[in-house]
Tab-separated table of C-alpha atoms and ligand atoms in Angstrom:
chain	number	residue	atom	x	y	z
A	273	UNK	CA	-128.496	36.143	53.274
A	274	UNK	CA	-124.781	36.645	53.921
A	275	UNK	CA	-123.097	33.292	53.417
A	276	UNK	CA	-119.454	32.253	53.836
A	277	UNK	CA	-118.308	28.983	52.319
A	278	UNK	CA	-115.128	27.366	53.601
A	279	UNK	CA	-113.480	25.236	50.877
A	280	UNK	CA	-113.827	26.335	47.252
A	281	UNK	CA	-113.348	22.893	45.690
A	282	UNK	CA	-115.928	21.081	43.615
A	283	UNK	CA	-118.707	21.285	46.138
A	284	UNK	CA	-117.907	24.690	47.656
A	285	UNK	CA	-117.618	26.446	44.317
A	286	UNK	CA	-120.836	25.001	42.885
A	287	UNK	CA	-122.635	25.788	46.142
A	288	UNK	CA	-121.261	29.350	46.018
A	289	UNK	CA	-122.215	30.009	42.404
A	290	UNK	CA	-125.625	28.344	42.836
A	291	UNK	CA	-126.448	30.342	45.965
A	292	UNK	CA	-125.222	33.579	44.363
A	293	UNK	CA	-127.668	32.897	41.498
A	294	UNK	CA	-130.428	32.728	44.112
A	295	UNK	CA	-129.428	36.229	45.254
A	296	UNK	CA	-127.365	35.430	48.339
A	297	UNK	CA	-124.218	37.390	49.180
A	298	UNK	CA	-121.388	34.855	48.941
A	299	UNK	CA	-117.785	34.773	50.095
A	300	UNK	CA	-115.724	31.684	49.319
A	301	UNK	CA	-112.799	30.954	51.633
A	302	UNK	CA	-109.959	28.688	50.588
A	303	UNK	CA	-106.352	28.132	51.693
A	304	UNK	CA	-105.274	27.800	48.063
A	305	UNK	CA	-104.248	31.290	46.869
A	306	UNK	CA	-104.138	30.235	43.188
A	307	UNK	CA	-107.702	28.960	43.360
A	308	UNK	CA	-108.863	32.149	45.064
A	309	UNK	CA	-107.180	34.300	42.375
A	310	UNK	CA	-108.741	32.302	39.554
A	311	UNK	CA	-112.225	32.567	41.048
A	312	UNK	CA	-111.849	36.327	41.531
A	313	UNK	CA	-110.777	36.564	37.882
A	314	UNK	CA	-113.954	34.623	37.015
A	315	UNK	CA	-111.985	31.651	35.725
A	316	UNK	CA	-113.321	28.297	37.043
A	317	UNK	CA	-110.480	26.192	38.522
A	318	UNK	CA	-112.446	23.050	37.542
A	319	UNK	CA	-114.061	21.850	34.326
A	320	UNK	CA	-117.825	21.782	34.868
A	321	UNK	CA	-120.603	22.262	32.348
A	322	UNK	CA	-122.016	25.822	32.406
A	323	UNK	CA	-119.779	26.943	35.275
A	324	UNK	CA	-117.671	29.482	33.320
A	325	UNK	CA	-120.786	31.328	32.087
A	326	UNK	CA	-122.485	31.185	35.491
A	327	UNK	CA	-119.377	32.422	37.325
A	328	UNK	CA	-119.164	35.434	34.994
A	329	UNK	CA	-122.794	36.378	35.674
A	330	UNK	CA	-122.849	36.237	39.482
A	331	UNK	CA	-121.379	38.508	42.118
A	332	UNK	CA	-119.174	36.492	44.413
A	333	UNK	CA	-115.925	37.029	46.297
A	334	UNK	CA	-113.156	34.589	47.116
A	335	UNK	CA	-110.512	35.028	49.800
A	336	UNK	CA	-107.921	33.190	51.851
A	337	UNK	CA	-109.074	35.128	54.905
A	338	UNK	CA	-111.827	34.037	57.315
A	339	UNK	CA	-112.847	37.681	57.981
A	340	UNK	CA	-116.237	37.426	56.235
A	341	UNK	CA	-117.377	34.917	58.874
A	342	UNK	CA	-117.886	37.688	61.434
A	343	UNK	CA	-120.782	39.058	59.337
A	344	UNK	CA	-122.177	35.785	57.996
A	345	UNK	CA	-125.681	34.459	58.702
A	346	UNK	CA	-124.633	30.978	57.597
A	347	UNK	CA	-121.201	29.375	57.201
A	348	UNK	CA	-121.004	26.262	55.000
A	349	UNK	CA	-118.099	23.856	55.507
A	350	UNK	CA	-117.094	22.260	52.182
A	351	UNK	CA	-113.483	21.217	52.768
A	352	UNK	CA	-112.391	17.840	51.399
A	353	UNK	CA	-112.647	14.601	53.368
A	354	UNK	CA	-110.150	12.309	51.622
A	355	UNK	CA	-109.533	8.614	52.275
A	356	UNK	CA	-106.565	7.372	54.231
A	357	UNK	CA	-104.530	4.362	53.030
A	358	UNK	CA	-106.704	2.003	55.157
A	359	UNK	CA	-109.990	3.353	53.711
A	360	UNK	CA	-110.861	5.416	56.789
A	361	UNK	CA	-111.940	9.032	56.381
A	362	UNK	CA	-109.463	11.830	57.034
A	363	UNK	CA	-111.307	14.539	58.956
A	364	UNK	CA	-108.271	16.713	59.684
A	365	UNK	CA	-109.400	19.512	57.328
A	366	UNK	CA	-112.879	19.561	58.812
A	367	UNK	CA	-111.666	19.839	62.390
A	368	UNK	CA	-108.890	22.313	61.627
A	369	UNK	CA	-111.275	24.717	59.928
A	370	UNK	CA	-113.556	24.518	62.993
A	371	UNK	CA	-110.861	26.387	64.919
A	372	UNK	CA	-110.499	29.057	62.224
A	373	UNK	CA	-114.286	29.508	62.049
A	374	UNK	CA	-114.780	29.815	65.801
A	375	UNK	CA	-112.030	32.441	66.070
A	376	UNK	CA	-113.946	34.583	63.592
A	377	UNK	CA	-117.547	34.113	64.756
A	378	UNK	CA	-118.700	37.511	66.047
A	379	UNK	CA	-122.459	37.179	66.215
A	380	UNK	CA	-124.972	34.297	65.980
A	381	UNK	CA	-124.554	32.337	62.755
A	382	UNK	CA	-125.495	28.817	61.715
A	383	UNK	CA	-122.467	26.711	60.914
A	384	UNK	CA	-123.540	24.032	58.458
A	385	UNK	CA	-121.295	21.124	57.486
A	386	UNK	CA	-121.727	20.139	53.853
A	387	UNK	CA	-118.691	17.885	53.514
A	388	UNK	CA	-119.499	14.181	53.520
A	389	UNK	CA	-118.831	13.113	57.102
A	390	UNK	CA	-119.699	10.079	59.209
A	391	UNK	CA	-122.520	10.271	61.765
A	392	UNK	CA	-121.288	12.065	64.877
A	393	UNK	CA	-118.712	14.246	63.090
A	394	UNK	CA	-120.811	17.418	62.902
A	395	UNK	CA	-121.597	17.127	66.617
A	396	UNK	CA	-117.866	16.816	67.385
A	397	UNK	CA	-117.259	19.780	65.077
A	398	UNK	CA	-119.843	21.708	67.150
A	399	UNK	CA	-117.965	20.820	70.356
A	400	UNK	CA	-114.804	22.429	68.937
A	401	UNK	CA	-116.791	25.558	68.046
A	402	UNK	CA	-118.278	25.635	71.562
A	403	UNK	CA	-114.812	25.802	73.136
A	404	UNK	CA	-114.616	29.410	71.936
A	405	UNK	CA	-117.694	30.323	74.007
A	406	UNK	CA	-119.428	31.779	70.904
A	407	UNK	CA	-123.165	31.342	70.303
A	408	UNK	CA	-123.986	29.557	67.068
A	409	UNK	CA	-126.444	27.198	65.414
A	410	UNK	CA	-125.353	23.843	63.996
A	411	UNK	CA	-126.577	21.953	60.950
A	412	UNK	CA	-125.620	19.412	58.304
A	413	UNK	CA	-126.778	19.675	54.714
A	414	UNK	CA	-125.497	16.940	52.363
A	415	UNK	CA	-124.801	17.515	48.684
A	416	UNK	CA	-125.912	15.097	45.965
A	417	UNK	CA	-124.073	16.690	43.031
A	418	UNK	CA	-122.687	14.623	40.182
A	419	UNK	CA	-119.496	15.861	38.577
A	420	UNK	CA	-120.091	17.018	35.027
A	421	UNK	CA	-123.691	18.035	35.749
A	422	UNK	CA	-123.114	19.562	39.173
A	423	UNK	CA	-124.542	23.011	38.490
A	424	UNK	CA	-127.645	21.557	36.920
A	425	UNK	CA	-128.023	19.152	39.855
A	426	UNK	CA	-127.699	22.107	42.251
A	427	UNK	CA	-130.432	24.040	40.423
A	428	UNK	CA	-132.783	21.041	40.118
A	429	UNK	CA	-132.366	18.862	43.205
A	430	UNK	CA	-134.512	15.766	43.886
A	431	UNK	CA	-134.563	16.790	47.526
A	432	UNK	CA	-132.930	19.081	50.079
A	433	UNK	CA	-131.982	17.457	53.385
A	434	UNK	CA	-131.317	19.635	56.417
A	435	UNK	CA	-130.025	17.986	59.578
A	436	UNK	CA	-130.520	20.358	62.485
A	437	UNK	CA	-129.354	20.653	66.080
A	438	UNK	CA	-132.443	22.760	66.861
A	439	UNK	CA	-135.464	24.213	65.021
A	440	UNK	CA	-133.954	27.709	64.613
A	441	UNK	CA	-130.772	26.434	62.930
A	442	UNK	CA	-132.804	24.234	60.577
A	443	UNK	CA	-135.191	27.096	59.708
A	444	UNK	CA	-132.314	29.374	58.726
A	445	UNK	CA	-130.628	26.783	56.496
A	446	UNK	CA	-133.963	25.713	54.952
A	447	UNK	CA	-134.756	29.361	54.125
A	448	UNK	CA	-131.708	29.466	51.814
A	449	UNK	CA	-133.332	26.873	49.575
A	450	UNK	CA	-136.943	28.090	49.868
A	451	UNK	CA	-137.283	28.857	46.129
A	452	UNK	CA	-136.532	25.234	45.174
A	453	UNK	CA	-139.554	23.264	44.102
A	454	UNK	CA	-138.629	19.892	45.627
A	455	UNK	CA	-139.122	17.789	48.718
A	456	UNK	CA	-137.408	19.367	51.746
A	457	UNK	CA	-136.615	17.070	54.595
A	458	UNK	CA	-135.674	18.110	58.142
A	459	UNK	CA	-133.862	15.458	60.145
A	460	UNK	CA	-131.466	14.995	63.031
A	461	UNK	CA	-127.861	15.849	62.196
A	462	UNK	CA	-126.766	12.199	62.424
A	463	UNK	CA	-129.547	11.049	60.078
A	464	UNK	CA	-128.571	13.727	57.560
A	465	UNK	CA	-124.924	12.603	57.688
A	466	UNK	CA	-126.013	8.981	57.210
A	467	UNK	CA	-128.434	9.806	54.347
A	468	UNK	CA	-125.523	10.905	52.174
A	469	UNK	CA	-123.537	7.707	52.837
A	470	UNK	CA	-126.514	5.451	52.306
A	471	UNK	CA	-127.490	7.186	49.042
A	472	UNK	CA	-123.979	6.788	47.609
A	473	UNK	CA	-123.604	3.239	48.952
A	474	UNK	CA	-126.927	2.199	47.440
A	475	UNK	CA	-126.013	3.650	44.030
A	476	UNK	CA	-122.615	1.914	44.186
A	477	UNK	CA	-124.407	-1.324	45.172
A	478	UNK	CA	-126.681	-1.044	42.129
A	479	UNK	CA	-123.630	-0.749	39.859
A	480	UNK	CA	-121.748	-3.665	41.443
A	481	UNK	CA	-124.910	-5.770	41.289
A	482	UNK	CA	-125.319	-4.917	37.592
A	483	UNK	CA	-121.679	-5.889	37.047
A	484	UNK	CA	-122.124	-9.182	38.868
A	485	UNK	CA	-125.161	-9.954	36.703
A	486	UNK	CA	-123.149	-9.074	33.570
A	487	UNK	CA	-120.332	-11.396	34.619
A	488	UNK	CA	-122.813	-14.237	35.221
A	489	UNK	CA	-124.573	-13.544	31.913
A	490	UNK	CA	-121.300	-14.000	30.018
A	491	UNK	CA	-121.015	-17.522	31.487
A	492	UNK	CA	-124.671	-18.380	30.871
A	493	UNK	CA	-124.439	-17.324	27.233
A	494	UNK	CA	-126.940	-14.485	27.723
A	495	UNK	CA	-126.540	-10.843	26.695
A	496	UNK	CA	-126.785	-8.738	29.888
A	497	UNK	CA	-128.246	-5.815	27.913
A	498	UNK	CA	-131.249	-7.910	26.942
A	499	UNK	CA	-131.668	-9.108	30.511
A	500	UNK	CA	-131.610	-5.619	32.010
A	501	UNK	CA	-134.068	-4.336	29.439
A	502	UNK	CA	-136.587	-6.830	30.752
A	503	UNK	CA	-135.716	-6.417	34.419
A	504	UNK	CA	-135.658	-2.612	34.481
A	505	UNK	CA	-139.187	-2.367	33.036
A	506	UNK	CA	-140.418	-3.308	36.505
A	507	UNK	CA	-141.107	0.120	37.958
A	508	UNK	CA	-139.891	-1.017	41.378
A	509	UNK	CA	-136.414	-1.516	39.808
A	510	UNK	CA	-135.868	1.374	37.235
A	511	UNK	CA	-132.902	1.334	34.864
A	512	UNK	CA	-130.887	4.107	36.540
A	513	UNK	CA	-127.385	3.278	37.792
A	514	UNK	CA	-127.576	-0.252	36.468
A	515	UNK	CA	-125.194	0.276	33.545
A	516	UNK	CA	-122.738	-2.607	33.726
A	517	UNK	CA	-119.146	-2.403	32.544
A	518	UNK	CA	-115.708	-1.651	33.895
A	519	UNK	CA	-116.873	-0.461	37.335
A	520	UNK	CA	-117.275	2.819	39.204
A	521	UNK	CA	-114.606	5.385	40.017
A	522	UNK	CA	-114.497	9.017	41.084
A	523	UNK	CA	-113.910	10.923	44.264
A	524	UNK	CA	-117.100	9.786	46.003
A	525	UNK	CA	-118.352	6.211	45.565
A	526	UNK	CA	-115.098	4.349	46.380
A	527	UNK	CA	-114.163	6.760	49.177
A	528	UNK	CA	-117.591	6.908	50.800
A	529	UNK	CA	-118.334	3.192	50.701
A	530	UNK	CA	-114.882	2.392	52.128
A	531	UNK	CA	-115.260	5.010	54.864
A	532	UNK	CA	-118.655	3.628	55.867
A	533	UNK	CA	-117.313	0.057	55.960
A	534	UNK	CA	-114.288	1.118	58.009
A	535	UNK	CA	-116.337	3.086	60.527
A	536	UNK	CA	-118.954	0.366	60.830
A	537	UNK	CA	-116.259	-2.280	61.412
A	538	UNK	CA	-114.696	-0.126	64.113
A	539	UNK	CA	-118.112	-0.006	65.735
A	540	UNK	CA	-118.347	-3.833	65.714
A	541	UNK	CA	-120.374	-4.553	62.555
A	542	UNK	CA	-118.602	-5.749	59.418
A	543	UNK	CA	-121.035	-5.019	56.560
A	544	UNK	CA	-121.283	-8.021	54.225
A	545	UNK	CA	-122.958	-6.413	51.233
A	546	UNK	CA	-120.807	-3.277	51.113
A	547	UNK	CA	-117.581	-5.307	51.344
A	548	UNK	CA	-118.725	-7.234	48.271
A	549	UNK	CA	-119.637	-4.014	46.451
A	550	UNK	CA	-116.024	-2.856	46.740
A	551	UNK	CA	-114.565	-6.280	45.966
A	552	UNK	CA	-116.693	-6.653	42.817
A	553	UNK	CA	-115.683	-3.174	41.739
A	554	UNK	CA	-111.994	-3.884	42.212
A	555	UNK	CA	-112.190	-7.050	40.097
A	556	UNK	CA	-114.172	-5.470	37.271
A	557	UNK	CA	-111.325	-3.611	35.472
A	558	UNK	CA	-109.378	-6.910	35.426
A	559	UNK	CA	-112.204	-8.458	33.387
A	560	UNK	CA	-111.341	-6.109	30.543
A	561	UNK	CA	-107.816	-7.564	30.431
A	562	UNK	CA	-109.235	-11.090	30.687
A	563	UNK	CA	-111.483	-10.399	27.681
A	564	UNK	CA	-108.540	-8.889	25.796
A	565	UNK	CA	-106.586	-12.092	26.335
A	566	UNK	CA	-109.310	-14.161	24.656
A	567	UNK	CA	-108.276	-12.357	21.454
A	568	UNK	CA	-104.640	-11.545	22.251
A	569	UNK	CA	-103.280	-14.194	24.660
A	570	UNK	CA	-99.945	-12.430	25.223
A	571	UNK	CA	-100.050	-8.654	25.622
A	572	UNK	CA	-96.324	-8.354	26.429
A	573	UNK	CA	-94.665	-5.859	24.096
A	574	UNK	CA	-98.030	-5.024	22.470
A	575	UNK	CA	-99.291	-1.456	22.233
A	576	UNK	CA	-102.720	-1.264	23.885
A	577	UNK	CA	-104.984	1.756	23.391
A	578	UNK	CA	-106.907	2.931	26.465
A	579	UNK	CA	-109.873	5.019	25.341
A	580	UNK	CA	-111.122	7.348	28.074
A	581	UNK	CA	-109.131	8.395	31.147
A	582	UNK	CA	-111.502	10.487	33.286
A	583	UNK	CA	-113.621	8.535	35.799
A	584	UNK	CA	-116.705	9.361	33.748
A	585	UNK	CA	-117.613	11.554	30.763
A	586	UNK	CA	-118.040	15.317	31.095
A	587	UNK	CA	-115.186	15.847	33.554
A	588	UNK	CA	-111.384	16.108	33.608
A	589	UNK	CA	-111.294	14.336	36.983
A	590	UNK	CA	-109.202	11.152	37.067
A	591	UNK	CA	-109.504	10.452	40.803
A	592	UNK	CA	-110.001	6.674	41.345
A	593	UNK	CA	-110.638	6.361	37.607
A	594	UNK	CA	-111.008	2.831	36.254
A	595	UNK	CA	-108.511	3.815	33.515
A	596	UNK	CA	-105.714	4.024	36.111
A	597	UNK	CA	-106.370	0.460	37.320
A	598	UNK	CA	-106.546	-0.828	33.750
A	599	UNK	CA	-103.292	0.943	32.843
A	600	UNK	CA	-101.584	-0.495	35.934
A	601	UNK	CA	-102.642	-4.017	34.977
A	602	UNK	CA	-101.469	-3.576	31.380
A	603	UNK	CA	-98.086	-2.175	32.386
A	604	UNK	CA	-97.722	-5.027	34.904
A	605	UNK	CA	-98.205	-7.495	32.033
A	606	UNK	CA	-95.455	-5.807	30.033
A	607	UNK	CA	-97.734	-4.040	27.521
A	608	UNK	CA	-97.164	-0.527	26.240
A	609	UNK	CA	-100.111	1.833	26.715
A	610	UNK	CA	-101.269	4.599	24.413
A	611	UNK	CA	-104.119	6.580	25.945
A	612	UNK	CA	-106.662	9.046	24.629
A	613	UNK	CA	-109.253	11.201	26.385
A	614	UNK	CA	-111.241	14.132	24.943
A	615	UNK	CA	-110.608	16.313	28.052
A	616	UNK	CA	-108.607	14.696	30.829
A	617	UNK	CA	-105.169	14.257	29.205
A	618	UNK	CA	-103.553	17.058	31.212
A	619	UNK	CA	-104.814	15.643	34.521
A	620	UNK	CA	-103.760	12.118	33.552
A	621	UNK	CA	-100.293	13.262	32.478
A	622	UNK	CA	-99.742	14.719	35.956
A	623	UNK	CA	-100.272	11.229	37.425
A	624	UNK	CA	-98.851	8.983	34.733
A	625	UNK	CA	-96.029	11.141	33.402
A	626	UNK	CA	-93.960	9.231	30.870
A	627	UNK	CA	-95.115	5.773	31.983
A	628	UNK	CA	-97.476	5.711	28.981
A	629	UNK	CA	-97.911	7.375	25.575
A	630	UNK	CA	-100.707	9.823	24.798
A	631	UNK	CA	-102.519	10.125	21.468
A	632	UNK	CA	-103.801	13.553	20.428
A	633	UNK	CA	-106.911	12.169	18.742
A	634	UNK	CA	-109.076	9.077	18.903
A	635	UNK	CA	-107.994	8.257	15.350
A	636	UNK	CA	-104.323	8.412	16.339
A	637	UNK	CA	-104.945	6.040	19.282
A	638	UNK	CA	-106.726	3.589	16.979
A	639	UNK	CA	-103.984	3.727	14.352
A	640	UNK	CA	-101.039	3.390	16.730
A	641	UNK	CA	-102.388	0.550	18.897
A	642	UNK	CA	-102.538	-3.242	18.426
A	643	UNK	CA	-105.809	-3.469	20.395
A	644	UNK	CA	-108.083	-0.986	22.204
A	645	UNK	CA	-110.010	-0.976	25.471
A	646	UNK	CA	-113.034	1.322	25.946
A	647	UNK	CA	-112.903	2.530	29.541
A	648	UNK	CA	-114.921	5.776	29.806
A	649	UNK	CA	-118.279	6.382	28.135
A	650	UNK	CA	-117.427	9.664	26.406
A	651	UNK	CA	-119.891	10.270	23.556
A	652	UNK	CA	-117.009	10.691	21.086
A	653	UNK	CA	-115.837	7.172	21.983
A	654	UNK	CA	-119.058	5.163	22.399
A	655	UNK	CA	-120.701	6.778	19.339
A	656	UNK	CA	-117.614	6.211	17.150
A	657	UNK	CA	-118.082	3.858	14.208
A	658	UNK	CA	-115.515	1.122	14.901
A	659	UNK	CA	-116.605	-1.055	11.947
A	660	UNK	CA	-113.412	-0.185	10.041
A	661	UNK	CA	-111.136	-0.940	13.027
A	662	UNK	CA	-109.619	-4.370	12.324
A	663	UNK	CA	-107.876	-5.026	15.656
A	664	UNK	CA	-109.296	-6.341	18.976
A	665	UNK	CA	-111.758	-3.940	20.610
A	666	UNK	CA	-112.651	-4.631	24.255
A	667	UNK	CA	-115.636	-2.714	25.523
A	668	UNK	CA	-116.206	-1.775	29.150
A	669	UNK	CA	-118.898	0.849	28.465
A	670	UNK	CA	-121.177	-0.074	25.554
A	671	UNK	CA	-120.019	1.217	22.147
A	672	UNK	CA	-122.833	1.614	19.633
A	673	UNK	CA	-121.085	0.498	16.429
A	674	UNK	CA	-118.572	-2.264	17.237
A	675	UNK	CA	-116.238	-4.114	14.846
A	676	UNK	CA	-115.744	-7.810	14.011
A	677	UNK	CA	-112.990	-8.399	16.552
A	678	UNK	CA	-115.063	-7.364	19.560
A	679	UNK	CA	-115.659	-8.360	23.175
A	680	UNK	CA	-117.929	-6.557	25.642
A	681	UNK	CA	-118.405	-7.144	29.371
A	682	UNK	CA	-121.765	-8.892	29.728
A	683	UNK	CA	-121.878	-10.201	26.145
A	684	UNK	CA	-121.164	-13.875	25.468
A	685	UNK	CA	-118.762	-14.720	22.654
B	771	UDX	C1	-116.338	17.690	48.750
B	771	UDX	C2	-116.679	17.327	50.172
B	771	UDX	O1	-116.251	18.222	51.048
B	771	UDX	C3	-116.377	15.911	50.450
B	771	UDX	O2	-116.617	15.592	51.762
B	771	UDX	C4	-117.311	15.161	49.557
B	771	UDX	O3	-117.225	13.790	49.782
B	771	UDX	C5	-117.002	15.474	48.126
B	771	UDX	O4	-117.077	16.836	47.907
B	771	UDX	P1	-114.560	18.412	47.082
B	771	UDX	O5	-115.251	19.702	46.923
B	771	UDX	O6	-114.651	17.416	45.966
B	771	UDX	O7	-115.039	17.721	48.438
B	771	UDX	O8	-113.064	18.576	47.495
B	771	UDX	P2	-111.932	19.430	46.807
B	771	UDX	O9	-112.288	19.709	45.384
B	771	UDX	O10	-110.683	18.747	47.183
B	771	UDX	O11	-112.053	20.823	47.578
B	771	UDX	C6	-111.770	21.057	48.899
B	771	UDX	C7	-111.277	22.491	49.017
B	771	UDX	O12	-111.097	22.823	50.375
B	771	UDX	C8	-109.938	22.769	48.294
B	771	UDX	O13	-110.090	23.866	47.435
B	771	UDX	C9	-108.974	23.064	49.437
B	771	UDX	O14	-107.960	23.988	49.071
B	771	UDX	C10	-109.895	23.612	50.493
B	771	UDX	N1	-109.401	23.494	51.858
B	771	UDX	C11	-108.968	22.317	52.356
B	771	UDX	C12	-109.398	24.615	52.667
B	771	UDX	O15	-109.778	25.706	52.230
B	771	UDX	N2	-108.967	24.500	53.950
B	771	UDX	C13	-108.517	23.332	54.474
B	771	UDX	O16	-108.111	23.280	55.629
B	771	UDX	C14	-108.509	22.202	53.619
B	772	UDX	C1	-121.786	10.519	42.708
B	772	UDX	C2	-123.277	10.626	43.038
B	772	UDX	O1	-124.051	10.288	41.866
B	772	UDX	C3	-123.629	12.002	43.551
B	772	UDX	O2	-125.003	12.055	43.926
B	772	UDX	C4	-122.742	12.290	44.764
B	772	UDX	O3	-123.007	13.551	45.313
B	772	UDX	C5	-121.289	12.195	44.368
B	772	UDX	O4	-121.027	10.892	43.838
B	772	UDX	P1	-120.213	11.264	40.697
B	772	UDX	O5	-119.154	10.489	41.412
B	772	UDX	O6	-119.940	12.623	40.208
B	772	UDX	O7	-121.518	11.383	41.603
B	772	UDX	O8	-120.613	10.420	39.395
B	772	UDX	P2	-121.700	9.346	38.992
B	772	UDX	O9	-122.408	9.831	37.794
B	772	UDX	O10	-122.540	8.934	40.134
B	772	UDX	O11	-120.772	8.118	38.524
B	772	UDX	C6	-119.833	7.520	39.406
B	772	UDX	C7	-119.163	6.334	38.741
B	772	UDX	O12	-120.073	5.271	38.528
B	772	UDX	C8	-118.540	6.642	37.358
B	772	UDX	O13	-117.280	6.020	37.280
B	772	UDX	C9	-119.504	6.005	36.383
B	772	UDX	O14	-118.888	5.602	35.185
B	772	UDX	C10	-119.986	4.802	37.177
B	772	UDX	N1	-121.331	4.337	36.787
B	772	UDX	C11	-122.419	5.130	36.958
B	772	UDX	C12	-121.488	3.037	36.273
B	772	UDX	O15	-120.511	2.291	36.121
B	772	UDX	N2	-122.760	2.606	35.963
B	772	UDX	C13	-123.868	3.386	36.134
B	772	UDX	O16	-124.974	2.917	35.831
B	772	UDX	C14	-123.683	4.692	36.643
């Protein structure tokens, strides 16, 4: 099929490469000329496992022009949907590209929103398209990709969800994924939009619940790891997304949960559980500092190592990373920060500039600091043998070989 994808960010690019691997003819459209040039030179603008090799192998075009839409069978909308200051979702990019798409629709095509949008948004998007008088199909098809393993997640999905305005639109979108051997669900457009929010909110809830349990365990004198081992053996509860620690970050969980809360409140229902999920998550990085103070009561003037800057391992992305909150707290207390990350130093430097120091290696961070905090579960960090490190080590992710002067979230001391 001929497919145009508007927005060549994380989701658009993975979708484009993945669909090109399935044999579809793909054009990526993006307003960012630099990104377009990189993609055409087969250089991935983002760090994602396997993406450089895959991009080299597939045929795929990128452009700043919307021309390809006139020939497309399906147009995917993958522009970003960032958070506003108040937590609400900013849909400006989604609606503005609706105008550009409708101006270029020449024949029947299905326009399928893939960006994470609140129930009702795709229908409103369809109303903008309708103003042009063009004939088109409308659908919503959420993505469930995790950064770091996005291409693999695209190739091996748990399920494909297609929200459709009518049977024909749904059939066309579903046909794109027909070679996938997984459950394929056809729903209303609003249900499809909501499925994405509920999936992310539930996963975020699991993490905040695990963190709450860990915090209680510390007080009860119980090791949370032992507790979860016993709890997660119940096959109704499984161990996934119950790793306690410093909290969740990234471009999706915080943004999506806040957007759902904000929209629900505006509609007259203030969700109790989801508010607590966010509140627990905001307090969690502070627990690392609290644990540090049990070993180093005054951090003022001390050099504190922050190990791990990206929001999770396997990515250079520092959006909403726990490391940023931890660094803010430390600087607020008058500490000096020396940070290390195996991949995300460049991204972090753009945000933090000269507010902190950066170590080139893990060893350098350990040597130059008076205490260290483990913030991201990079293998290099959690597998490191800290037994020879004789300063305070505060663990927010679960290091395998700790030292004598050690505190971990969820472990009594
Ligand atoms: C996506 C989804 O769209 C978002 O809703 C979901 O919650 C997470 O994944 P993502 O791919 O991570 O967003 O966003 P980003 O990497 O910022 O990429 C968006 C792209 O759209 C950028 O390359 C940007 O240049 C492009 N864009 C934005 C346009 O081409 N046109 C616009 O009008 C706005
Ligand atoms: C998430 C969803 O998993 C994905 O399906 C959706 O499409 C986008 O949002 P992503 O944000 O890339 O993916 O990363 P994920 O692996 O889900 O981790 C998010 C955050 O939660 C990270 O900061 C991670 O460290 C934290 N986390 C995850 C925990 O603290 N404990 C866990 O058990 C799992």
